[in-house]
Every structure is written in C-alpha cells, then in structure tokens.
Coordinates of C-alpha atoms in Angstrom, one line a residue:
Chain A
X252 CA -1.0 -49.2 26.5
X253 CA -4.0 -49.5 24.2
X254 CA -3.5 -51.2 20.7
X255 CA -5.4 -50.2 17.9
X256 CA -6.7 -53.6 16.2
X257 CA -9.2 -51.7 13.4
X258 CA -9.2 -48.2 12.9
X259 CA -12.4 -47.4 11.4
X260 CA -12.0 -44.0 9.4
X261 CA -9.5 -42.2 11.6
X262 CA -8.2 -41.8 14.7
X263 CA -5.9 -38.7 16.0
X264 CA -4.0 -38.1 18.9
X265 CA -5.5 -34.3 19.9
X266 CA -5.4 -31.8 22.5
X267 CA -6.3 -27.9 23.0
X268 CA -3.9 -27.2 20.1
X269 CA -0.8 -25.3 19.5
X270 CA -1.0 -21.5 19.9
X271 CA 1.8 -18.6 19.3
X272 CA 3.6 -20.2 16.2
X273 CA 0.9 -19.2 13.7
X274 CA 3.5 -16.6 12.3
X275 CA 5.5 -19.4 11.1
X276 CA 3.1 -20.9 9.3
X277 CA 1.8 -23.0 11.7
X278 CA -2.1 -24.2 12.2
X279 CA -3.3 -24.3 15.6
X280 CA -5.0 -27.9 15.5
X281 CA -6.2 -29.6 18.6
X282 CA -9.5 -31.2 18.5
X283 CA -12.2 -30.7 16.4
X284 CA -15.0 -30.4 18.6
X285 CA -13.2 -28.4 22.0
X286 CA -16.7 -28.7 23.8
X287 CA -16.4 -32.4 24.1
X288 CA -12.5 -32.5 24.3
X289 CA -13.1 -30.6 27.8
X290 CA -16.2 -32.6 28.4
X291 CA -14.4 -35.7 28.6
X292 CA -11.2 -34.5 30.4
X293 CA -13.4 -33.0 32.8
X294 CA -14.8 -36.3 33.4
X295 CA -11.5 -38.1 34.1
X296 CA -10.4 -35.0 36.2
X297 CA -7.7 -34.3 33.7
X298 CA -6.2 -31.1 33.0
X299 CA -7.8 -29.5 29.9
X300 CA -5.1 -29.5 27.7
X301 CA -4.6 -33.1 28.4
X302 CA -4.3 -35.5 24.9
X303 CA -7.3 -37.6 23.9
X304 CA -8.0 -40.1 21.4
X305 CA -11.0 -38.3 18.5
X306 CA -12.3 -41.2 16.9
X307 CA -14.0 -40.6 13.3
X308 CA -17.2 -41.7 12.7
X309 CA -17.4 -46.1 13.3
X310 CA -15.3 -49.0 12.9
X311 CA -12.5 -48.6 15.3
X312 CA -11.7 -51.3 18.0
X313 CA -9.1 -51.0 20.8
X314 CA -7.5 -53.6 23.6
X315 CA -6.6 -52.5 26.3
X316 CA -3.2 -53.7 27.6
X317 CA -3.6 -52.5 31.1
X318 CA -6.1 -52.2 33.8
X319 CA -7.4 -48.7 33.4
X320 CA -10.4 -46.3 32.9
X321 CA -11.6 -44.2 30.4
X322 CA -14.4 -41.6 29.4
X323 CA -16.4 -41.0 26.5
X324 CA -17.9 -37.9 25.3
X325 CA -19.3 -36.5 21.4
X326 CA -20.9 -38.6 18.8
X327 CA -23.6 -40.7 19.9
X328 CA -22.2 -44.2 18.7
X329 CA -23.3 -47.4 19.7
X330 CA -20.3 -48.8 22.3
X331 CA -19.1 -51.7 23.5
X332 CA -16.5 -52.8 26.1
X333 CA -16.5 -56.8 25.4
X334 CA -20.2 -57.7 25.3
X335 CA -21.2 -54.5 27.6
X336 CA -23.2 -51.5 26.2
X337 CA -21.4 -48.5 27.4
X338 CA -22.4 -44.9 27.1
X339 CA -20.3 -41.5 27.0
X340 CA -20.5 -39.2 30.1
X341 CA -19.4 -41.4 32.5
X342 CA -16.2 -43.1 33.7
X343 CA -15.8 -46.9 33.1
X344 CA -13.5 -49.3 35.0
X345 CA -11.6 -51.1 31.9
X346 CA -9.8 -54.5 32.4
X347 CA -6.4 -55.6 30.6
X348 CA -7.8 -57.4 27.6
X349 CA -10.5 -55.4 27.2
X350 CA -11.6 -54.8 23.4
X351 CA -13.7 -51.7 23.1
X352 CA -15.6 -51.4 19.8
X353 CA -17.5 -48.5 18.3
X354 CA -19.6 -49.1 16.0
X355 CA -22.8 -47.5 13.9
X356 CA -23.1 -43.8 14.8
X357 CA -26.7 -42.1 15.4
X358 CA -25.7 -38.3 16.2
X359 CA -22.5 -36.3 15.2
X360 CA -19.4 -37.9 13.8
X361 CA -16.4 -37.8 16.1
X362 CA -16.0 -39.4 19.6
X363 CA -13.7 -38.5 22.3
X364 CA -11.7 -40.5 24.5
X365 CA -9.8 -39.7 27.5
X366 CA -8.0 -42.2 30.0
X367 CA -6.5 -41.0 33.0
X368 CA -4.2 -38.1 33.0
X369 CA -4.4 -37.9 28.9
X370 CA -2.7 -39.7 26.3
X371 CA 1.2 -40.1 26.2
X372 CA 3.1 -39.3 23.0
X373 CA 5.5 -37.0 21.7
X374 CA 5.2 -33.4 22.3
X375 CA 6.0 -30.7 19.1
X376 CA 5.6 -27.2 19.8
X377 CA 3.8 -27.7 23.0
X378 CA 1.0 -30.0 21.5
X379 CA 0.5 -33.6 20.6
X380 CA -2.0 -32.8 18.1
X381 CA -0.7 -33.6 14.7
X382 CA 1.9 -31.4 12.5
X383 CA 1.6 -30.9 9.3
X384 CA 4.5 -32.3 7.1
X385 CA 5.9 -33.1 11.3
X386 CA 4.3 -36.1 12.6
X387 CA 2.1 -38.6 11.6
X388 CA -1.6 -37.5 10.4
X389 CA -3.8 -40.7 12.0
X390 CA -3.3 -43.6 14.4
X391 CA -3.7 -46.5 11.8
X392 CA -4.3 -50.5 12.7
X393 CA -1.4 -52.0 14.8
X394 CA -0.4 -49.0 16.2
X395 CA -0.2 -48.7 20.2
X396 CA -1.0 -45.8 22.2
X397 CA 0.8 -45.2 25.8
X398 CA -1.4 -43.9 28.4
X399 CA -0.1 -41.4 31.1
X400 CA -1.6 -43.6 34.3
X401 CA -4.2 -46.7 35.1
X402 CA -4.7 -44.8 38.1
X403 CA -7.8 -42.0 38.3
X404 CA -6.8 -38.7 39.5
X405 CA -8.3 -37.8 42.6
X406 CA -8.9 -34.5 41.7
X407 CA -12.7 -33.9 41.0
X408 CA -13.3 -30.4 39.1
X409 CA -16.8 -29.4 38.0
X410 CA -17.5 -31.4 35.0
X411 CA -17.9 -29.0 32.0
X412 CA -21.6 -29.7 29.8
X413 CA -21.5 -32.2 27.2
X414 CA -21.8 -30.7 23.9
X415 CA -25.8 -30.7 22.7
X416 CA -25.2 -31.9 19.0
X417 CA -28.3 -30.3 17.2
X418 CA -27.7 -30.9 13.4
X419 CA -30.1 -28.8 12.3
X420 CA -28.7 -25.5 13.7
X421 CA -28.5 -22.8 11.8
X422 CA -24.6 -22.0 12.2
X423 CA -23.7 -18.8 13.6
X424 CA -21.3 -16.5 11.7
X425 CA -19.7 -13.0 12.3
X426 CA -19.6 -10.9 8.5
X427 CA -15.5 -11.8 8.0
X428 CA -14.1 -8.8 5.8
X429 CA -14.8 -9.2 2.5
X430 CA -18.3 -9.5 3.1
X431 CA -19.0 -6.2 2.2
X432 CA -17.3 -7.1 -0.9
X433 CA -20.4 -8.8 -2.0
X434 CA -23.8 -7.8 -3.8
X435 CA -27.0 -7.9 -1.4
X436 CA -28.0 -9.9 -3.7
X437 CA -25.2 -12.6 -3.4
X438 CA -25.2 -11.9 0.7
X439 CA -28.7 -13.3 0.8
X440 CA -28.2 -15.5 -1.7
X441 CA -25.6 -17.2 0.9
X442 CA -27.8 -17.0 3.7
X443 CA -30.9 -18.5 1.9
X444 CA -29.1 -21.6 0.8
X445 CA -28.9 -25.1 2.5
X446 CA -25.0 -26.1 1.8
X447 CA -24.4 -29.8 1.4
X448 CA -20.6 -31.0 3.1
X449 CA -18.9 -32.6 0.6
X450 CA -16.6 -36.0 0.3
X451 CA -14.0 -33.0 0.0
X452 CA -13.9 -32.6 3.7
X453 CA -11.7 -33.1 6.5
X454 CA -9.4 -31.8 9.5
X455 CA -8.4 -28.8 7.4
X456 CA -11.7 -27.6 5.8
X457 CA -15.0 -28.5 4.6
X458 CA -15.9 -28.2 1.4
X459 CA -19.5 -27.1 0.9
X460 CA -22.1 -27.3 -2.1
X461 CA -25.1 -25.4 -2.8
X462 CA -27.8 -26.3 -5.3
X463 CA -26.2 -24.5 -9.0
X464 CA -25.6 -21.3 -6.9
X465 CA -23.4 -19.3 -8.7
X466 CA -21.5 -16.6 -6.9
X467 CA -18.8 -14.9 -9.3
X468 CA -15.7 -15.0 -6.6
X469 CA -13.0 -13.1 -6.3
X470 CA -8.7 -13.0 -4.9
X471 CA -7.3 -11.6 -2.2
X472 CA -4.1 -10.5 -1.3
X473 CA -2.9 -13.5 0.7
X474 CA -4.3 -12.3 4.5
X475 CA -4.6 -13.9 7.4
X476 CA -6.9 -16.4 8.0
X477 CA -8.1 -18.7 11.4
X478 CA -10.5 -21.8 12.2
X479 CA -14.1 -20.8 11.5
X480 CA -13.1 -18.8 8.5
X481 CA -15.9 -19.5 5.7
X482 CA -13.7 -18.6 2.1
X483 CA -15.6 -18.1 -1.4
X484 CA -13.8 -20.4 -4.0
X485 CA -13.7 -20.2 -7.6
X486 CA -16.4 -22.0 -8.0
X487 CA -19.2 -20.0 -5.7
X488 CA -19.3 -22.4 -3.0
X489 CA -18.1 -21.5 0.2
X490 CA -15.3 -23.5 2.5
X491 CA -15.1 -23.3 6.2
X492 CA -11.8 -23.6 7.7
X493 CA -11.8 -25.8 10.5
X494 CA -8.7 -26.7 13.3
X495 CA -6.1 -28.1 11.1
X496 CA -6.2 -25.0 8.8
X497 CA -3.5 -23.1 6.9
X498 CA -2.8 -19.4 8.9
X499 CA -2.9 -17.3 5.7
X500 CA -4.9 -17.3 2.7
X501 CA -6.1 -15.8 -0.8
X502 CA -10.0 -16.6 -0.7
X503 CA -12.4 -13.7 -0.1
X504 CA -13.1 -14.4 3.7
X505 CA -16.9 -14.0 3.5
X506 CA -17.7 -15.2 6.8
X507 CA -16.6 -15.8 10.8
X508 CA -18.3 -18.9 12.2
X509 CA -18.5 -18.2 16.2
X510 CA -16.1 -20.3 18.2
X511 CA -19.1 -22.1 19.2
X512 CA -20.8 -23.0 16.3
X513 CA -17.5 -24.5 15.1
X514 CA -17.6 -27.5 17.2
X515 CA -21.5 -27.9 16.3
X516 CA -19.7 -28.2 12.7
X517 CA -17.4 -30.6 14.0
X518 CA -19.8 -33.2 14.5
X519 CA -21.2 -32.5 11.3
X520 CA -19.9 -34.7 8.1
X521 CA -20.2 -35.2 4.9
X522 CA -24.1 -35.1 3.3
X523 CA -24.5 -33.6 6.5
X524 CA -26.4 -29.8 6.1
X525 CA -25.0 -26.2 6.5
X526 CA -27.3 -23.1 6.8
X527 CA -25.4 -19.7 7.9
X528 CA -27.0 -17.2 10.4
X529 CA -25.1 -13.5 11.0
X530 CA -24.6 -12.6 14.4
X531 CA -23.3 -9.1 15.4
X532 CA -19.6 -8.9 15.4
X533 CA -19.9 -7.1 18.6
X534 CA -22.2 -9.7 20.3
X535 CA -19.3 -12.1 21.8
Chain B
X187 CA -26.4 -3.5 7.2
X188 CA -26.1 -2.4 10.5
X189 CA -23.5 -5.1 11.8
X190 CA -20.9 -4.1 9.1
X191 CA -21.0 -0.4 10.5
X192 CA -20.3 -1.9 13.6
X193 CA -17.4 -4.6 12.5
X194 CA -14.8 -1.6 10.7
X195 CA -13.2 1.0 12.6
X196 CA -11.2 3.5 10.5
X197 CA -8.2 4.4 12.4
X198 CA -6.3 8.3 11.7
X199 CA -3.3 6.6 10.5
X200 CA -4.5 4.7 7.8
X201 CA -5.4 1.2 9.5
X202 CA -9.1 0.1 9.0
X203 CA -9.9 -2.3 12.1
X204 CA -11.8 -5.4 11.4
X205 CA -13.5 -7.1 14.5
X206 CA -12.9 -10.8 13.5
X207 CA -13.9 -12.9 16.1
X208 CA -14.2 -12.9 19.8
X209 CA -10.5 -12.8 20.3
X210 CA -9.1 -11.5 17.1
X211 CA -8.2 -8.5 15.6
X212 CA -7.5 -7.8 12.3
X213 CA -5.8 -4.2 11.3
X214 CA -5.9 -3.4 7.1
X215 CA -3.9 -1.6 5.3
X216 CA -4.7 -0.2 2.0
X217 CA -4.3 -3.5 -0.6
X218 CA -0.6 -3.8 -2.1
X219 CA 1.9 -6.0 -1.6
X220 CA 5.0 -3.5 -1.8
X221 CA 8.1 -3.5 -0.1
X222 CA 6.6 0.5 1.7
X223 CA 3.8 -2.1 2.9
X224 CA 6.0 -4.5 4.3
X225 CA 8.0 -1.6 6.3
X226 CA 5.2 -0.5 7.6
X227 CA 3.8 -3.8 8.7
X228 CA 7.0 -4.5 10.5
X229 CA 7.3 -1.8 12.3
X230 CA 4.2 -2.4 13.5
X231 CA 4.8 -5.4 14.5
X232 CA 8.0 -4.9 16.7
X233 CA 5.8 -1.6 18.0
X234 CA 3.0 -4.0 19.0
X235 CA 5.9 -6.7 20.3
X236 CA 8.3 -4.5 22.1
X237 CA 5.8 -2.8 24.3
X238 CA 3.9 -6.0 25.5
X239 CA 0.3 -4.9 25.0
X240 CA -2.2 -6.7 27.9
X241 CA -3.4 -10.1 26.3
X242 CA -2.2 -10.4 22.7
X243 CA -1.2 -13.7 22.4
X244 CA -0.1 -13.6 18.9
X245 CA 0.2 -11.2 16.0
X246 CA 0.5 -12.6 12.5
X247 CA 0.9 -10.5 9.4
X248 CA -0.2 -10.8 5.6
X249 CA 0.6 -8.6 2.5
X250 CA -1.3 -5.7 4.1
X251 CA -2.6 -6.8 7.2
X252 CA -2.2 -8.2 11.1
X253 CA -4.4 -10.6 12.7
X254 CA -4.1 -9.5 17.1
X255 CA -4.9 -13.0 18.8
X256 CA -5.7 -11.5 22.2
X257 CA -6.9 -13.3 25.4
X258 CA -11.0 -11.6 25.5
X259 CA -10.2 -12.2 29.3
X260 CA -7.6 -9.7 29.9
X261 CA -8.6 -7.3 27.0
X262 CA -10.6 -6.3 24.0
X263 CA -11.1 -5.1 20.8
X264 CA -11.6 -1.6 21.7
X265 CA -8.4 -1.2 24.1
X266 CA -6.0 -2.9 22.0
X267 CA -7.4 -0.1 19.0
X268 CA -7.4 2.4 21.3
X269 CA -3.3 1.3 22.3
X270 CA -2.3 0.9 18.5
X271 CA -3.8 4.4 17.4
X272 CA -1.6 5.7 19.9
X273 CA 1.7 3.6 19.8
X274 CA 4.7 5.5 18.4
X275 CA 5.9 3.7 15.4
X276 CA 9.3 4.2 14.5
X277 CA 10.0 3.3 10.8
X278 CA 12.4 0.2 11.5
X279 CA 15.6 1.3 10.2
X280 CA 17.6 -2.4 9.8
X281 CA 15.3 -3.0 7.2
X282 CA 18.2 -1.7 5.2
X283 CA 20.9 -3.3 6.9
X284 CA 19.2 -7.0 7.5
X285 CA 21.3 -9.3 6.1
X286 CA 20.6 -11.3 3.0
X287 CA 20.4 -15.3 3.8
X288 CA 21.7 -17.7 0.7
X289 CA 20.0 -20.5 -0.2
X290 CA 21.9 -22.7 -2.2
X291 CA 19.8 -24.0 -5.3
X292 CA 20.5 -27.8 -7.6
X293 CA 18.6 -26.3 -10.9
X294 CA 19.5 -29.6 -12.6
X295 CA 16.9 -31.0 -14.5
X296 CA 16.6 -34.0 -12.0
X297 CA 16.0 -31.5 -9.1
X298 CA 13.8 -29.0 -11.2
X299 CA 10.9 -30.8 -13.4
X300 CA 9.2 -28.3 -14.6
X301 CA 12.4 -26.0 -15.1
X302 CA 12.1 -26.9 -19.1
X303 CA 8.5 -26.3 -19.0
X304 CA 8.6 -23.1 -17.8
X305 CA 11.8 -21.8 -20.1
X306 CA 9.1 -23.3 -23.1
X307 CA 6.6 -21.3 -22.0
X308 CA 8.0 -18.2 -21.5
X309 CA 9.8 -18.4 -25.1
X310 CA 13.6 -18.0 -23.0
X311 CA 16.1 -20.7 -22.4
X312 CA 16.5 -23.0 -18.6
X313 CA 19.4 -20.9 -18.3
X314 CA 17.6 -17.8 -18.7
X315 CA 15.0 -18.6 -16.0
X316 CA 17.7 -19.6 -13.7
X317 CA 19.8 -16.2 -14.5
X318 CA 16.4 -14.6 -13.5
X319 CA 15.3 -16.5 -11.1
X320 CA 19.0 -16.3 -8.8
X321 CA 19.5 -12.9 -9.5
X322 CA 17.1 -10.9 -7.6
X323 CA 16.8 -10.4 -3.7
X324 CA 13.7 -11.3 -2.5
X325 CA 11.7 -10.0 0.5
X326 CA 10.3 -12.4 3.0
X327 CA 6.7 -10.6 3.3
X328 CA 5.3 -13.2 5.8
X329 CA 4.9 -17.3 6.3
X330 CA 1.7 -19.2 5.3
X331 CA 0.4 -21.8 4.0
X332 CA 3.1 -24.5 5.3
X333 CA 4.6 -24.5 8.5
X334 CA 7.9 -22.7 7.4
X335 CA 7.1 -21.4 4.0
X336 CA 8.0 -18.1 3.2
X337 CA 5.8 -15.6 0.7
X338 CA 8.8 -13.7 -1.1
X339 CA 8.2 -10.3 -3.1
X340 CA 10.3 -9.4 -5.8
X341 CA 9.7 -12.2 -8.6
X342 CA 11.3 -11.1 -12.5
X343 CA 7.8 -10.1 -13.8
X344 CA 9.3 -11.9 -16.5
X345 CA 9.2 -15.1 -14.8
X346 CA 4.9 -15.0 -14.6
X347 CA 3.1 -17.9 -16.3
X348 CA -0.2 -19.9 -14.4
X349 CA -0.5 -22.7 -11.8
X350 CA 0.1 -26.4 -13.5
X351 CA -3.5 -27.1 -14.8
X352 CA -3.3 -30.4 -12.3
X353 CA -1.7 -29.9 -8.9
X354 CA 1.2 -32.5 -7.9
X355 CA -0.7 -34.5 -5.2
X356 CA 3.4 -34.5 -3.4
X357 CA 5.7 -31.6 -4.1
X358 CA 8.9 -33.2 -2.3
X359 CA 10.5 -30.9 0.6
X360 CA 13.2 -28.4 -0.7
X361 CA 11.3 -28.0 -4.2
X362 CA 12.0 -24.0 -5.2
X363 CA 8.9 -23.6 -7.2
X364 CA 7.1 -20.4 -9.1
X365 CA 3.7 -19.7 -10.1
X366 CA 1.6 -16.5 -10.7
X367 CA 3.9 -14.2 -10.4
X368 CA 5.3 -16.3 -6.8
X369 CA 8.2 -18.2 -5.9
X370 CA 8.6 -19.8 -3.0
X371 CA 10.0 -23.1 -2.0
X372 CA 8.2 -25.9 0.0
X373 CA 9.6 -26.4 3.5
X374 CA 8.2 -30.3 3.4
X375 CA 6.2 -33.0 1.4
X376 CA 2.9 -31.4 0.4
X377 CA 0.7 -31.1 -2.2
X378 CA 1.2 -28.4 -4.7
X379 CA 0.3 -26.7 -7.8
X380 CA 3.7 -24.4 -8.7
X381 CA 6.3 -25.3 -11.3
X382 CA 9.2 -26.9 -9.8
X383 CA 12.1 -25.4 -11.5
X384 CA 14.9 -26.4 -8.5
X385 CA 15.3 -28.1 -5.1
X386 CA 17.5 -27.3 -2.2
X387 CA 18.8 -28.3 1.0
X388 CA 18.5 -25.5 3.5
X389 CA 16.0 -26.2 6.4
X390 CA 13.2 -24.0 6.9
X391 CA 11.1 -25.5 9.8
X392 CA 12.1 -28.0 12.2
X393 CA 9.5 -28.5 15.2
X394 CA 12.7 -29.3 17.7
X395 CA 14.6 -26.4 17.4
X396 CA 14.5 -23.2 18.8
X397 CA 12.9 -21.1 17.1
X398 CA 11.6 -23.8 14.7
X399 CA 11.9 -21.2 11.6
X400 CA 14.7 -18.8 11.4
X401 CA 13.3 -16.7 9.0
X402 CA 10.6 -13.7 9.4
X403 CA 8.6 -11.1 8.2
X404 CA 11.3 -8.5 6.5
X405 CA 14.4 -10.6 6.0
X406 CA 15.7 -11.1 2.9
X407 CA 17.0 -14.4 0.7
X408 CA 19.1 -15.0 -2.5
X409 CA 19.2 -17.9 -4.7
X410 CA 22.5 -19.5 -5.1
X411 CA 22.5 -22.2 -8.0
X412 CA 24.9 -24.8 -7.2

C-alpha cells in the first residue's frame, strides 16, 4: 500500500483508457502522455494497460507501506527515495517506510509511476482512469493506494523508448474539417503564431492564447469530436482537446494533432509554448 | 492546398468522407439537424453494426455525422469507404414504432430555478413553459457532452431564449434544463450554463450496469410533470 502524505498539484490513478462507450457520452481518458505510460510498464514488465500513478508537476511525497519496487518514466523531476537521488528508466528496490519525494521539475510536467503488476483500484467500464461525474477526479493527501504485488514479474518484454520531451517542437496536426472553413488568411495566421497554454488548462483541454489574434469563429452542428482535436472558440483562440475530453462538440474543429504529438503536449503546461505544423492527412 | 484535396472524399450517396486521424473516420452529411437526418444516420449505423465491418472499434454519431474508430492494424480508411459506399441501407422501419420512454419531471420551483426566469423572459407564464415544455416528443439525436446525456430534437421554438450570462459552476444531477433552442437534462453534477426549469429522478448513466445508458441514438422521450 502506498499513502499519499502531500499531493503536490495532482495525482491520478490512469491507464490506456476506456474505449467503445464514446456513444454514450463517454471520454476515453487514460494517461496523458501514452509514450511514457508504456515506457514505464514496460520497465516493470507489466502489461500495457496496467494502472499507474501520473504525477502533476512537483510536490507530492509517498510512503511506502510495503517492500516493493517501482519505475519512473516522463517529466524530468528531481527524485528522492529517503536521502537517495533516483532517476526514471530504471527499476528501484523500495523498502516499507520508504518516503519518495518529487520535487522541482526541469523538463515536461507529468511523471509516471508504475509498481509491479499496476495499480489496484476499482475498475468502471474496463478502466481505472477516472469517470467523469463516476469516481473521484485526483488522489488527494491521506489517501492510500493498493498495489497489485511487491513481487516483480518475471516476465522481461522489450522495453518501449522513453518519450524524448522536446518543448520546442512544432506540434504536428492533420487539417480537422472545418479547416477549409477558414480564410488563407486566418489558416496562416494560425500557423504563424506562438500560442501561450493558459491557467485554463487541464485533463480535458488546454486552453491556448495568441498575441491579440483575432479570428472571427464560428458554430457547428454538435459533431463528433476525439483527443487531439484543436476547436476555435468565440474568442479566436484555439483549444486542444486532450484525454479526458467530451466525445461531441459545437467548436469549428480546425485542426487534428497526430497521436504522437499529443503526448509531446502532454508534458507541456501552462506558460508553456504551442506552434502548429500541418502534416498530410494521408501521411499516418 | 493540396492536403485538403487529399483529406475529403465525396461519396455517390451523399456522404462526404473526412480522413480524421490515423484511426478515425468521419462520414458528413449535408448540415441539418432534422429528424430525415437522424433516420438516415441510424440506419447507417445498425448497417455499419449488423454486418461487423473488419476493425471498427466504435462508431459514434452527431447531428449529421459518424466518427469510424477503426483499428489502422486490421483496416483503413479507404476499405472501410470502399465497404460503406457499397452497404445496402435499409431505411430502419421501427423508427416509427420505438417506444416513447417517460420521464417523470418535479417543475416545482425548488426543483426548477430558473423556471420563473425563463417564463419572465419569454413574456408567458411557468405554467406555460411547463405545458410546452411536457408536451412534445422529443428525439434522442445522439449522447455528448456528459457521460449519459442525451441531445433531444424537437424543442417548442417558442421555448428559445440564450445561455445564463454566468455558467452554474454545479448544475445538480437530474436538473431538465433548456437553452438555445436545447433541452436536455444533466445525467450527474457538472457544470453548466442552461436554465434549470425542473429536476427528475430517472437514471441516465450508471457505470455498473449493463449497458450503462439505456438510451440511444433514435429513441424517443416525454416529459411527465409530477
């Protein structure tokens, strides 16, 4: 069992996600960054859909109530088991007692943690990432966290590559289908801007801002909609729809972020920097 | 530009394909949100359902359009067109015969806050908007935006006014709400920007049942005030 004595900004229970109820209504989750969700199962020899703990920028300490081992993978973050410097990519013997801390962040913004055989919590709808109006949003001080096994599996796969977190990169995009919708002016006006992320950012979307660009929007019938979606509000700034996202929506879908770029986005955050590049919608 | 050529396919029978992503599809229909659209999204849907096409995971409609989630392993863009130019597509007859669900509605004053401010707006009486309101049938055009939350067609044009000006930062579960020319009713706690004119009881999504919603795309519901 690990008990969460500080939780930092957040910390969610997450996993590949939910898939095939989206014609209810409901998002697909799972973590926000999938490169380094499979990075660190693969470490621990977990199955990929196996839970992990995404921990949100600094702050956070855990004890350990068990002898165990975990893994780290994502942000760069300076980490400490006890006294003891650790490092993401590799697995690390934990004692019961242990108090790991994470604290100041240097690259990216969410860290993933896997212990053997993946989290253990309540399953909805196939997934123990969080449901919307369901179950509860973040892991909060207090809280404790059960843990499938203290022992490592035996089973080594090939690790998957860690995620190289560049936050510079320009982020890929697909043209989404209103695209066409817009002026050439107002397409390269979009593609010519640094975006800022705004406070206004989280799980579900983030909110971006461009320097007094105005783009005259526009509504949709309500269509569907899927993680990576950029939307033109009201106001001419755009918002990328990230896991936690509604499945329908009414904003001009302007853009397609690749489902690689998105987890580059994923260790962006707010103040961070957003420049869009097309891609082909046939290069995949 | 040359990657928009290359994005939209027009289809012969009045589909415009929309190459989302890697692994989604998304066939257009010309924009309307009638009930002739919602037919013939349906019977699309149980077309593309019944015959269990090679790799679509899921298919999930709008007013006048279907996003194909398809594994890019086992298929692609261009054979799942290629299959839905030529499924046959029979217009689904129960449409007509689909039962109409109740829901059972408190329009007291306690249950519906804004039910005053509404009836004010619109220059009629609460009881008026509640006579309106209960009376219709509505279509169930698709869920979004909650789990469990159902977009209904066939709102009283009379019943139109704006969004509240400041959004409710938690619209309690069971709220029947309307706004821009919408009612709907939210199927748990959430945040909100409609007129609450009533609340109600039924269940529209619970994660440990099976199916967790019992409502879809081209059933139909009636307001009961209790």
């Amino acid at each position: 069992m690990i008990e969460v004595l500080r939780s930092g900004s957040h910390i969610c229970v997450v996993d590949i996600g939910r898939e095939g109820y989206q014609a209810m209504g409901v998002p697909v989750s799972g973590a926000m960054d999938m490169v380094s969700l499979a990075r660190v199962n693969s470490l621990m020899g977990n199955k990929m859909n196996s839970a992990v703990l995404e921990l949100y920028f600094s702050g956070h300490q855990l004890q350990f109530h068990c002898d165990t081992y975990i893994a780290l993978a994502g942000a760069t973050t300076d980490i400490k088991l006890g006294e003891r410097k650790i490092y993401n990519d590799e697995i690390i013997k934990v004692n019961k007692g242990d108090i790991l801390s994470i604290g100041a962040i240097s690259i990216g913004c969410r860290l993933y943690l896997a212990v053997p055989y993946g989290i253990k919590s309540t399953q909805l709808l196939g997934s123990r990432s969080p449901l919307r109006g369901h179950s509860k949003k973040h892991i909060k001080k207090g809280d404790k966290i059960m843990i499938e096994s203290s022992i490592i599996s035996p089973h080594r796969y090939a690790t998957t590559k860690a995620l190289a977190i560049d936050r510079l990169k320009k982020i890929e995009c697909y043209v989404g289908p209103e695209w066409r919708r817009l002026s050439n002016q107002q397409q390269q006006d979009i593609l010519s801007t640094t975006y800022t992320i705004t406070q206004q950012s989280d799980r579900m979307g983030y909110r971006l801002e461009g320097p007094s660009l105005k783009i005259d929007s526009f509504q949709i019938l309500s269509s569907p909609v899927m993680t990576g979606t950029v939307q033109l509000l009201p106001n001419g700034n755009p918002l990328i729809l990230m896991r936690d996202c509604q499945t329908t929506g009414g904003y001009p879908r302007i853009l397609q972020v690749t489902s690689t770029d998105i987890n580059q986005l994923a260790q962006r955050k707010p103040l961070d920097e957003v420049q869009f590049k097309i891609v082909s919608n046939l290069r995949y | 530009m040359n990657q928009l050529l290359d994005a939209w396919t027009q289809g012969q029978r009045g589909i415009n394909y929309f190459r989302y992503s890697a692994y989604s599809l998304l066939l257009e229909w010309s924009a309307s949100m009638s009930s002739n659209t919602l037919q013939i999204i349906n019977s699309y849907i149980s077309a593309i359902t019944s015959i269990d096409l090679t790799g679509v995971n899921e298919v999930v409609p709008g007013y006048h359009s279907i996003m194909i989630y398809f594994d890019a392993a086992l298929t692609n863009h261009e054979s799942l067109i290629e299959s839905i130019e030529n499924l046959i597509v029979e217009k689904s007859t129960n449409q007509t015969e689909s039962e109409t669900i109740i829901i059972n509605v408190s329009y007291e004053a306690n249950h519906g806050p804004d039910l005053l401010y509404v009836a004010q707006s619109l220059g009629i009486t609460s009881s008026e908007v509640i006579k309106l309101h209960a009376s219709k049938t509505y279509d169930i055009h698709f869920i979004g935006f909650l789990p469990g939350f159902l977009y209904l067609g066939g709102l009283d044009k009379k019943l139109t006014l704006p969004r509240r000006d400041i959004p409710r930062t938690k619209v309690p579960a069971g709220s029947v709400a309307l706004a821009a020319g919408q009612t709907g009713i939210y199927p748990c706690d959430s945040p909100g920007g409609w007129h609450i004119i009533g609340q109600t009881d039924h269940e529209f999504f619970n994660p440990n049942r099976n199916p967790p919603c019992s409502f879809s795309s081209g059933m139909k519901i009636k307001f009961n005030p209790i």
